[in-house]
Tab-separated table of C-alpha atoms and ligand atoms in Angstrom:
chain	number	residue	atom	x	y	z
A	25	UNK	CA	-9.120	-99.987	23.548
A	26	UNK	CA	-8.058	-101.333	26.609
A	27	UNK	CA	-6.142	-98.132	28.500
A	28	UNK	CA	-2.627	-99.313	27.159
A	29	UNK	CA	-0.589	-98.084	24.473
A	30	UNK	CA	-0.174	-100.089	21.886
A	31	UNK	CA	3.434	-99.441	20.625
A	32	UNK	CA	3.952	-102.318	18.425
A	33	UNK	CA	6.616	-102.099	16.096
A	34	UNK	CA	7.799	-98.625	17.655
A	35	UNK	CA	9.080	-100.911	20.918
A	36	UNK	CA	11.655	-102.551	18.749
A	37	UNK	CA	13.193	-99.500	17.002
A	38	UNK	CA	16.979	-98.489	18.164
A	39	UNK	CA	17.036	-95.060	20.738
A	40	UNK	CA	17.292	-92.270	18.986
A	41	UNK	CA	15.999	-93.675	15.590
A	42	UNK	CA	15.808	-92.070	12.215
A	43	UNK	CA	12.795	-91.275	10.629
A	44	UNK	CA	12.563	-90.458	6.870
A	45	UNK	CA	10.040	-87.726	7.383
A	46	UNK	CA	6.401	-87.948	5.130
A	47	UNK	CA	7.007	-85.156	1.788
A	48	UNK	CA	4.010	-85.049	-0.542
A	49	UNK	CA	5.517	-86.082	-4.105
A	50	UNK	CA	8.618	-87.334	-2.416
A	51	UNK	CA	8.890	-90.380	-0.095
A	52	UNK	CA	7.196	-92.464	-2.774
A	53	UNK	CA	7.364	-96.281	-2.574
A	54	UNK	CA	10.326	-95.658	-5.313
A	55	UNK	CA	12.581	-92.929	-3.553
A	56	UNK	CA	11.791	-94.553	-0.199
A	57	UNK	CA	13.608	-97.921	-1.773
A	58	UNK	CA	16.725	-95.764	-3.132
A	59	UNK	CA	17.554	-94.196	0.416
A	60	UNK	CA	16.894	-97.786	1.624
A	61	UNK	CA	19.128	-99.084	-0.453
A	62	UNK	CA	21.534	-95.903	0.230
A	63	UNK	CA	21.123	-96.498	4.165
A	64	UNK	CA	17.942	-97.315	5.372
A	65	UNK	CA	16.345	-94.951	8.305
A	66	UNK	CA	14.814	-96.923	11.483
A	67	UNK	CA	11.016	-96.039	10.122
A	68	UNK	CA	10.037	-94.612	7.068
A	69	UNK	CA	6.365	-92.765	6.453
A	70	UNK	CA	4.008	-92.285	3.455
A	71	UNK	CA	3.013	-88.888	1.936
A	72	UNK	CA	0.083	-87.776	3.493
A	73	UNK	CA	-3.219	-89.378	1.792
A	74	UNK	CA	-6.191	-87.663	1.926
A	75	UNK	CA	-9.287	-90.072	4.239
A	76	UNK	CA	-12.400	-88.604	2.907
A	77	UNK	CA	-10.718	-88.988	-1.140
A	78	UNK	CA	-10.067	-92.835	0.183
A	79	UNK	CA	-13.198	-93.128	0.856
A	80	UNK	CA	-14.772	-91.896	-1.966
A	81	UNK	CA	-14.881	-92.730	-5.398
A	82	UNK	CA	-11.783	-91.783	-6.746
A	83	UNK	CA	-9.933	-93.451	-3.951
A	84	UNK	CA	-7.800	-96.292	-6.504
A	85	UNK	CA	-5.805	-93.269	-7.390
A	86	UNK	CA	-5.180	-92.628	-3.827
A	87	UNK	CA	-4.266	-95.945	-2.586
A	88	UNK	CA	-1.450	-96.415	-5.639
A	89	UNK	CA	-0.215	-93.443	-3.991
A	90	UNK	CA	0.202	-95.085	-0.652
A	91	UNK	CA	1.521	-98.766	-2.612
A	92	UNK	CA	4.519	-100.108	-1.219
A	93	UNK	CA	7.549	-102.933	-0.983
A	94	UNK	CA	8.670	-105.386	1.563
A	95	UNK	CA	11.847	-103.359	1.446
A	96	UNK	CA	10.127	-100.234	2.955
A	97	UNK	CA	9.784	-101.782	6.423
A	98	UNK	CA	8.597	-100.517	9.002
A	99	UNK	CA	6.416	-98.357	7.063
A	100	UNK	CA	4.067	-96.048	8.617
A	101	UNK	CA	0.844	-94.311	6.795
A	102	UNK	CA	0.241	-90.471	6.965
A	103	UNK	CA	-3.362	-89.404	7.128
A	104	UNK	CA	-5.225	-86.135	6.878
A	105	UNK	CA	-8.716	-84.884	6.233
A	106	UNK	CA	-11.624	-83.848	7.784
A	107	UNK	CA	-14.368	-86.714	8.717
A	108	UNK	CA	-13.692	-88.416	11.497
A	109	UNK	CA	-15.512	-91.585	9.795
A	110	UNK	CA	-13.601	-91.358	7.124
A	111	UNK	CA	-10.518	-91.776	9.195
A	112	UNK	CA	-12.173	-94.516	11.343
A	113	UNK	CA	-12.500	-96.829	7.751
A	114	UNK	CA	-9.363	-95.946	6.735
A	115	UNK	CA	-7.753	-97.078	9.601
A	116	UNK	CA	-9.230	-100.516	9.748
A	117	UNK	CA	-7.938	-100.733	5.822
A	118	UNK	CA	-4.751	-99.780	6.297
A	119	UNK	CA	-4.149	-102.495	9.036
A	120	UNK	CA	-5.812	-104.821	6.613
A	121	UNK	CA	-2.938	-103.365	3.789
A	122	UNK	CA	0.210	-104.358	6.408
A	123	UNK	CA	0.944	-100.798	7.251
A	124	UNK	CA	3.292	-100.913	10.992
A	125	UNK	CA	1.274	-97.876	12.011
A	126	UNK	CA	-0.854	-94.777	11.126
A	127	UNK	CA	0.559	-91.325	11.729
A	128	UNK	CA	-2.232	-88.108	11.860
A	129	UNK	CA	-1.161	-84.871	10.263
A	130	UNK	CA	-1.531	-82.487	12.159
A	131	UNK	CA	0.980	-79.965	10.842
A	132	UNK	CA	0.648	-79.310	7.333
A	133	UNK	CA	0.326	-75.455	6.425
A	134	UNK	CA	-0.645	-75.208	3.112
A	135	UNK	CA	-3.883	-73.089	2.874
A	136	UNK	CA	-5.804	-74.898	0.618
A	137	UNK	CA	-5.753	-77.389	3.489
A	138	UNK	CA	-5.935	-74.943	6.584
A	139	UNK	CA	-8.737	-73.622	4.656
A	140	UNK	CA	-10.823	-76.863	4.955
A	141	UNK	CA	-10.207	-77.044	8.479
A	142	UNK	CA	-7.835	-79.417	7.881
A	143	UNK	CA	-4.033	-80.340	9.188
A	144	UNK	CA	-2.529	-77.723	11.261
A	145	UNK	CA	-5.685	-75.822	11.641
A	146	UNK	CA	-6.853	-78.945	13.815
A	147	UNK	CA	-4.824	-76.992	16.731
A	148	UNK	CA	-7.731	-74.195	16.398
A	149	UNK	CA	-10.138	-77.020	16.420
A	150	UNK	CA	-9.406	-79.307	19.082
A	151	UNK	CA	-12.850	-80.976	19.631
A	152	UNK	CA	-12.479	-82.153	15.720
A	153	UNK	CA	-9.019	-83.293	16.461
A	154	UNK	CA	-10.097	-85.561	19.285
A	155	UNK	CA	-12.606	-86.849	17.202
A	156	UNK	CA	-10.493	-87.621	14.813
A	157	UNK	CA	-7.860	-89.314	17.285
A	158	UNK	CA	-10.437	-91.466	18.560
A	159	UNK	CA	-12.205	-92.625	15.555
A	160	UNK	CA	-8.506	-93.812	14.187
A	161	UNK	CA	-7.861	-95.615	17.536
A	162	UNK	CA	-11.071	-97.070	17.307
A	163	UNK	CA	-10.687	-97.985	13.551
A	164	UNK	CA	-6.383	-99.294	14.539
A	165	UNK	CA	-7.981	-101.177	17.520
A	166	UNK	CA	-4.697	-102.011	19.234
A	167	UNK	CA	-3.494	-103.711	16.176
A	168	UNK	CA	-1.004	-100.863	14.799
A	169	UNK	CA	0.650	-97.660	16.963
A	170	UNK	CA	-1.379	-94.410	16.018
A	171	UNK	CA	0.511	-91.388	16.219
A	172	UNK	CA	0.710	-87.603	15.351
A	173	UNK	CA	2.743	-85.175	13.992
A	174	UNK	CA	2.223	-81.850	14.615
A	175	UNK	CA	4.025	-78.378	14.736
A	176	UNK	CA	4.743	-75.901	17.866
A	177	UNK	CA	1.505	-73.941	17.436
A	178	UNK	CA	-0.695	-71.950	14.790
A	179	UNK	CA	0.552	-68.591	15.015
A	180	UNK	CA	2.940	-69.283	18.235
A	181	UNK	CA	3.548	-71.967	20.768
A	182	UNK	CA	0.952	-73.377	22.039
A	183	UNK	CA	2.097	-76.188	24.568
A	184	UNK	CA	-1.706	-76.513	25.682
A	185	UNK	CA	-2.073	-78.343	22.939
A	186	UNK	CA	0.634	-80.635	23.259
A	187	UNK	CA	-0.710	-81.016	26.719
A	188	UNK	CA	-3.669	-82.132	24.847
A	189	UNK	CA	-2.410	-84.520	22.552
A	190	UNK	CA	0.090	-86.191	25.286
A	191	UNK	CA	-3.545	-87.284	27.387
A	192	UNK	CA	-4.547	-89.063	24.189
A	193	UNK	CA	-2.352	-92.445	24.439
A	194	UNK	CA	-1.065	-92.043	21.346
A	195	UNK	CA	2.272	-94.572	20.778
A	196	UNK	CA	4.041	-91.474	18.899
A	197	UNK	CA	4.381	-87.744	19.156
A	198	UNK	CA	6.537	-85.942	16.053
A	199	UNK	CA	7.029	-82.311	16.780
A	200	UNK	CA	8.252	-79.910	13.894
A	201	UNK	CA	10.010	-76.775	15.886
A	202	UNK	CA	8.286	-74.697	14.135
A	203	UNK	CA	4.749	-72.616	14.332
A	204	UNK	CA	1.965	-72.664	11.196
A	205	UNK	CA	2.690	-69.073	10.828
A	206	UNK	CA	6.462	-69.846	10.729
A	207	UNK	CA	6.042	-71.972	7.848
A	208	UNK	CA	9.395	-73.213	6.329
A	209	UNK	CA	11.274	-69.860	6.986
A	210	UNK	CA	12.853	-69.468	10.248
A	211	UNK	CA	15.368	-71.939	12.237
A	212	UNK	CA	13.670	-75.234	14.011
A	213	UNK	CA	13.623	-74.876	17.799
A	214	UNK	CA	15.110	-77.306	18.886
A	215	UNK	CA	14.988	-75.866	23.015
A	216	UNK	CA	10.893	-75.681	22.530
A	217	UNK	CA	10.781	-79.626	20.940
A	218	UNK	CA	12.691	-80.355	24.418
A	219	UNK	CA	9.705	-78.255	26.112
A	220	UNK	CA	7.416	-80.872	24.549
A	221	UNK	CA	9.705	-83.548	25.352
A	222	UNK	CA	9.511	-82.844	29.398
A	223	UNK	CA	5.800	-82.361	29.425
A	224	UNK	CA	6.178	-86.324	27.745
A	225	UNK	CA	7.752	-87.450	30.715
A	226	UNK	CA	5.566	-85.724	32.999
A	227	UNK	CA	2.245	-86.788	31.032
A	228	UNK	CA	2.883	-89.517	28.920
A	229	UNK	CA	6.208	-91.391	30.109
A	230	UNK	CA	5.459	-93.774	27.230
A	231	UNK	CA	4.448	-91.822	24.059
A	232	UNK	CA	7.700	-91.681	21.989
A	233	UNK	CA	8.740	-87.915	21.158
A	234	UNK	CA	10.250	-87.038	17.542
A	235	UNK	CA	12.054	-84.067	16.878
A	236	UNK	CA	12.216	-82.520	13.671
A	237	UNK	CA	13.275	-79.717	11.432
A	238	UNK	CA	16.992	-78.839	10.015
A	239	UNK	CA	18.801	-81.935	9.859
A	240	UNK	CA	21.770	-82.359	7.697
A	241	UNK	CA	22.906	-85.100	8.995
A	242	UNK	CA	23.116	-88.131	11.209
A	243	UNK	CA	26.002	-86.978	13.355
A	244	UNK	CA	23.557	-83.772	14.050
A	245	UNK	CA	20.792	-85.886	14.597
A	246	UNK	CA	22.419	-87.710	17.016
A	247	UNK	CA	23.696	-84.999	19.128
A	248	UNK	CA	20.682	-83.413	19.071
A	249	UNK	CA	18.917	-86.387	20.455
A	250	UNK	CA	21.087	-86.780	23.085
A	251	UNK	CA	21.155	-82.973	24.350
A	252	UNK	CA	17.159	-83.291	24.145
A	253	UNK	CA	16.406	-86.175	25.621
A	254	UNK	CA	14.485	-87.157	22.429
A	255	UNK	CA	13.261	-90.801	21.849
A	256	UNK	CA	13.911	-90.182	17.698
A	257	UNK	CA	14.779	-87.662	14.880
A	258	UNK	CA	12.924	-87.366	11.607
A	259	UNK	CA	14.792	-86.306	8.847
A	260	UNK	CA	12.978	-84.280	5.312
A	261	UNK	CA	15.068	-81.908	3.308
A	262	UNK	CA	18.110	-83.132	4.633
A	263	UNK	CA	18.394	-86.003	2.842
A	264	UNK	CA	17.983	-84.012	-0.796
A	265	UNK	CA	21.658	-82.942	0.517
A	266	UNK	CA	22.533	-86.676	0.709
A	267	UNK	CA	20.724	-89.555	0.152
A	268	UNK	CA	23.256	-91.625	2.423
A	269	UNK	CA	21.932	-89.419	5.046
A	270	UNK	CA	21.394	-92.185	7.714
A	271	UNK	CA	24.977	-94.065	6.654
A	272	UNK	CA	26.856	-93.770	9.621
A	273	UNK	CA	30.067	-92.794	7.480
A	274	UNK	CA	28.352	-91.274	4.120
A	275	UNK	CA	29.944	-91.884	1.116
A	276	UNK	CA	28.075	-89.211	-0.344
A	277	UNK	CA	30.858	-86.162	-0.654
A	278	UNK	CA	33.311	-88.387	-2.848
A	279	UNK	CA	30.923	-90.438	-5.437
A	280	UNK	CA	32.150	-89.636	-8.855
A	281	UNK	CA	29.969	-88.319	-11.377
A	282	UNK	CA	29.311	-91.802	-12.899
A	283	UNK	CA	28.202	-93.241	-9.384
A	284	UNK	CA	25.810	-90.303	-8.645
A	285	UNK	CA	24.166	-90.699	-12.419
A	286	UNK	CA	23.744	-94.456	-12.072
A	287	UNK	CA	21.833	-93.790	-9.053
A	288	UNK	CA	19.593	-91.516	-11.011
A	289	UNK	CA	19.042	-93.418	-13.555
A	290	UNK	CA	18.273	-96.381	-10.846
A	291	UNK	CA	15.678	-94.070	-9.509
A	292	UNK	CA	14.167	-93.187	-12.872
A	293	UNK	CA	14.106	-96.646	-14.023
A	294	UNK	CA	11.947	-97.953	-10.789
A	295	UNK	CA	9.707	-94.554	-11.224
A	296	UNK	CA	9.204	-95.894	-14.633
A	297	UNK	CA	8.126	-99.665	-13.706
A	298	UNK	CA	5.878	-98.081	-10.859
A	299	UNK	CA	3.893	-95.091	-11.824
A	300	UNK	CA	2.696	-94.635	-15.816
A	301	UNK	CA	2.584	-90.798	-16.495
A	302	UNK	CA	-0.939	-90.702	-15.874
A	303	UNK	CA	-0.222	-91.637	-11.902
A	304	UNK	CA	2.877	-89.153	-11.547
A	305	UNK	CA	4.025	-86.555	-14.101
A	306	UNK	CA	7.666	-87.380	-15.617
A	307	UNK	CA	8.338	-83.499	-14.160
A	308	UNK	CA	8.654	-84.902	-10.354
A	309	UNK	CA	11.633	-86.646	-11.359
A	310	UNK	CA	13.049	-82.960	-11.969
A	311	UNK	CA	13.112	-82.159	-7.753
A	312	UNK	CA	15.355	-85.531	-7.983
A	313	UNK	CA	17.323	-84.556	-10.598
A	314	UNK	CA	18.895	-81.850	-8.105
A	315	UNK	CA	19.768	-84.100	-5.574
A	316	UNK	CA	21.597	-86.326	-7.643
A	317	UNK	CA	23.118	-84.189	-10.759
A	318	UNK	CA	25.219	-82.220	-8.915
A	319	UNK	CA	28.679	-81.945	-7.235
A	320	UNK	CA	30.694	-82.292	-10.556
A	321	UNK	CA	31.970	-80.289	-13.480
A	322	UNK	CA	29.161	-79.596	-16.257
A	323	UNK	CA	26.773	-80.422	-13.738
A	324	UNK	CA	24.230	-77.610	-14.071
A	325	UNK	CA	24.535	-78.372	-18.068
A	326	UNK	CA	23.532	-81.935	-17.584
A	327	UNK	CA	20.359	-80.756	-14.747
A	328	UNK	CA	19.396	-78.514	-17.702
A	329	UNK	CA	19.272	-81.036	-20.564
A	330	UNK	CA	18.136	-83.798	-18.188
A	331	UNK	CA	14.695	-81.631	-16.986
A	332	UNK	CA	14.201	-81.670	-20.480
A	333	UNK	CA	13.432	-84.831	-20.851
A	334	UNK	CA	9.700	-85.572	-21.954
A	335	UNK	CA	9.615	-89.370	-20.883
A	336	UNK	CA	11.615	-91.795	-18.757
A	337	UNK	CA	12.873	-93.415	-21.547
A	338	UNK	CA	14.108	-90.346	-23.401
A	339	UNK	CA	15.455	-89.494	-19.952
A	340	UNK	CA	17.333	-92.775	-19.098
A	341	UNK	CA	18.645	-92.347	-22.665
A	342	UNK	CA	20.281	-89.085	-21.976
A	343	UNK	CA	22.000	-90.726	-18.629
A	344	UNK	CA	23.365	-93.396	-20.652
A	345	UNK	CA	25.328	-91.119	-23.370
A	346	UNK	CA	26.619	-89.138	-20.343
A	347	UNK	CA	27.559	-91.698	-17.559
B	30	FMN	C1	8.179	-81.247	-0.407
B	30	FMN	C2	7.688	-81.460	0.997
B	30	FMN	C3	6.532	-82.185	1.210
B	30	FMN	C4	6.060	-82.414	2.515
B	30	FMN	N1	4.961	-83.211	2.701
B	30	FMN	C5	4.592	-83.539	3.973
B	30	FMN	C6	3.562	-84.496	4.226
B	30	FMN	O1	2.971	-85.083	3.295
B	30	FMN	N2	3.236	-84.744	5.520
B	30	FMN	C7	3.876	-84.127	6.577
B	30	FMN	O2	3.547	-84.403	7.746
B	30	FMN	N3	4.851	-83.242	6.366
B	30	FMN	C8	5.242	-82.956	5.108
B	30	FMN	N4	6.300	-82.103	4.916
B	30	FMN	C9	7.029	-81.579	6.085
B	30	FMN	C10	8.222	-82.488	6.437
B	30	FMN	O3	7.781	-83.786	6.811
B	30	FMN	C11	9.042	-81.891	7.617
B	30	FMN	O4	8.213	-81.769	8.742
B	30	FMN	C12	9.594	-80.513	7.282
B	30	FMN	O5	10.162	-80.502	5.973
B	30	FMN	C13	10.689	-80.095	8.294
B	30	FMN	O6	11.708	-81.057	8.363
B	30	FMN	P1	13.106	-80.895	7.550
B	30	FMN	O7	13.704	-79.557	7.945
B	30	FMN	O8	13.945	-82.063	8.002
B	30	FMN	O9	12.772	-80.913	6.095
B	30	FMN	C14	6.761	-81.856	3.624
B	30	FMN	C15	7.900	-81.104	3.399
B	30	FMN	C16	8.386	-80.909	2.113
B	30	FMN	C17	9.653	-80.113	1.902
């Protein structure tokens, strides 16, 4: 390392950009290529793959997880575990693999995970999460941004360790406004993401700040970047509410019931070319099935008979007969 951040791609995005946030059994290589194809965010990321499981073993399992397409560029990996070796190796692969950067969780609060030591509970543990800073630096060597994403505190805010993180040189800083403790359940704070945001500019003038948590939709995004000051916006749920999400003008409200099952059963038929069951379960396709089968008379009768469905091709079946 020589002393500068290494921003790489991150220099070229668009201020604020849109980030299609990291969701475990979600942002797969296929749903990340239908919102591209819907309106493509400025960066997309992985779901979070586990270092010490790519580095054991089992780890061909875990790198189909992480496969992706041209078409998902710029494309960030998502990283969490526990040995900062582990994440040192990895990082040097995932250069090798064409990845535009490496992100570190630092926020997930599942408690399986917190339980290891891991995610989140790396704010309790902050000579581990140095470590583990370090050893992916040392493992990106310059060539691709490293970056975290991390949550307000454990049980409350905790700007120490933002403080922290912001003295680490790190090209990227995503904050979700929320605590561990808070889980999913109460409203994002927005006015503590923009406490973050100045102790950026006093720290670390060029680690990019994220916000995220709560938005619905670009409009939103965009006002909430300017009123913050905020570099980007990352967007999760949101975009199960419209997969047009990052259109400036989207379509999504008006598309017919034929349009909306066509891009289903686009969806299902690129799940089936990528992943045999054995790598994902046909049931994941049922979280999709929401997002898309919905809006239009008969609706929750079609959801019902589609989540049925015990394969993809009994599945794309039932789409055709009801197009
Ligand atoms: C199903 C699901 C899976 C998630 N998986 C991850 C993950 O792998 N890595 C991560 O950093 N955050 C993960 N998150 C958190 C989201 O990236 C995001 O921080 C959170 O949902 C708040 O943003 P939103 O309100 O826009 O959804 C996940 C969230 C959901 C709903």
């Amino acid at each position: 390392m020589d002393g500068n951040i290494h921003n790489g791609i991150l220099s070229g995005l668009p201020r604020p950009f849109f980030v299609l946030a990291p969701m475990d059994d979600v942002t797969d290589t296929v749903f990340r290529r239908i919102v591209g194809r819907c309106a493509a965010p400025d960066l997309y990321f992985t779901e979070f793959v586990n270092v010490d499981g790519l580095q054991s073993p089992g780890r061909e399992r875990l790198v189909k997880r992480i496969q992706f397409t041209p078409e998902e560029q710029p494309l960030i990996a998502q990283i969490w575990g526990k040995n900062p070796e582990n994440f040192y190796k990895t990082a040097q692969e995932l250069v090798e693999m064409g990845f535009a950067g490496i992100d570190l969780n630092m926020g997930c609060p599942d408690k399986t995970v917190v339980k290891n030591g891991c995610c989140s509970a790396l704010i309790n543990n902050r000579e581990l999460a140095l470590e583990i800073i370090h050893a992916t630096q040392e493992g990106a060597a310059g060539k691709v941004p490293v970056s975290v994403k991390t949550r307000l505190g454990f049980n409350q805010n905790d700007y120490t360790w933002h403080e922290l993180l912001l003295q680490q040189k790190l090209s990227m800083l995503t904050i979700h406004g929320r605590t561990r403790k808070d889980m999913s359940e109460v409203p994002a704070r927005w006015d503590d993401i923009a406490h973050v945001r100045e102790l950026r500019d006093r720290i670390a003038p060029e680690t990019l700040l994220v916000g995220n948590g709560d938005v619905e939709s670009r409009a939103q995004g965009l006002a909430l970047a300017e009123k913050h000051k905020l570099d980007g916006i990352m967007v999760g749920r949101g975009i199960f509410k419209d997969p047009y999400l990052f259109a400036e003008h989207s379509p999504w409200a008006t598309q017919t019931k034929q349009e909306r099952i066509d891009l289903y059963a686009a969806h299902v038929r690129m799940f089936a070319e990528t992943w045999t069951n054995k790598d994902r379960r046909v049931a994941t396709l049922n979280k999709f099935c929401k997002v898309y089968i919905n809006h239009f008379d008969g609706a929750k009768e079609l959801r019902e008979q589609f989540m049925n469905a015990q394969s993809t091709d009994e599945l794309l079946n039932l789409l055709a007969a009801n197009r």
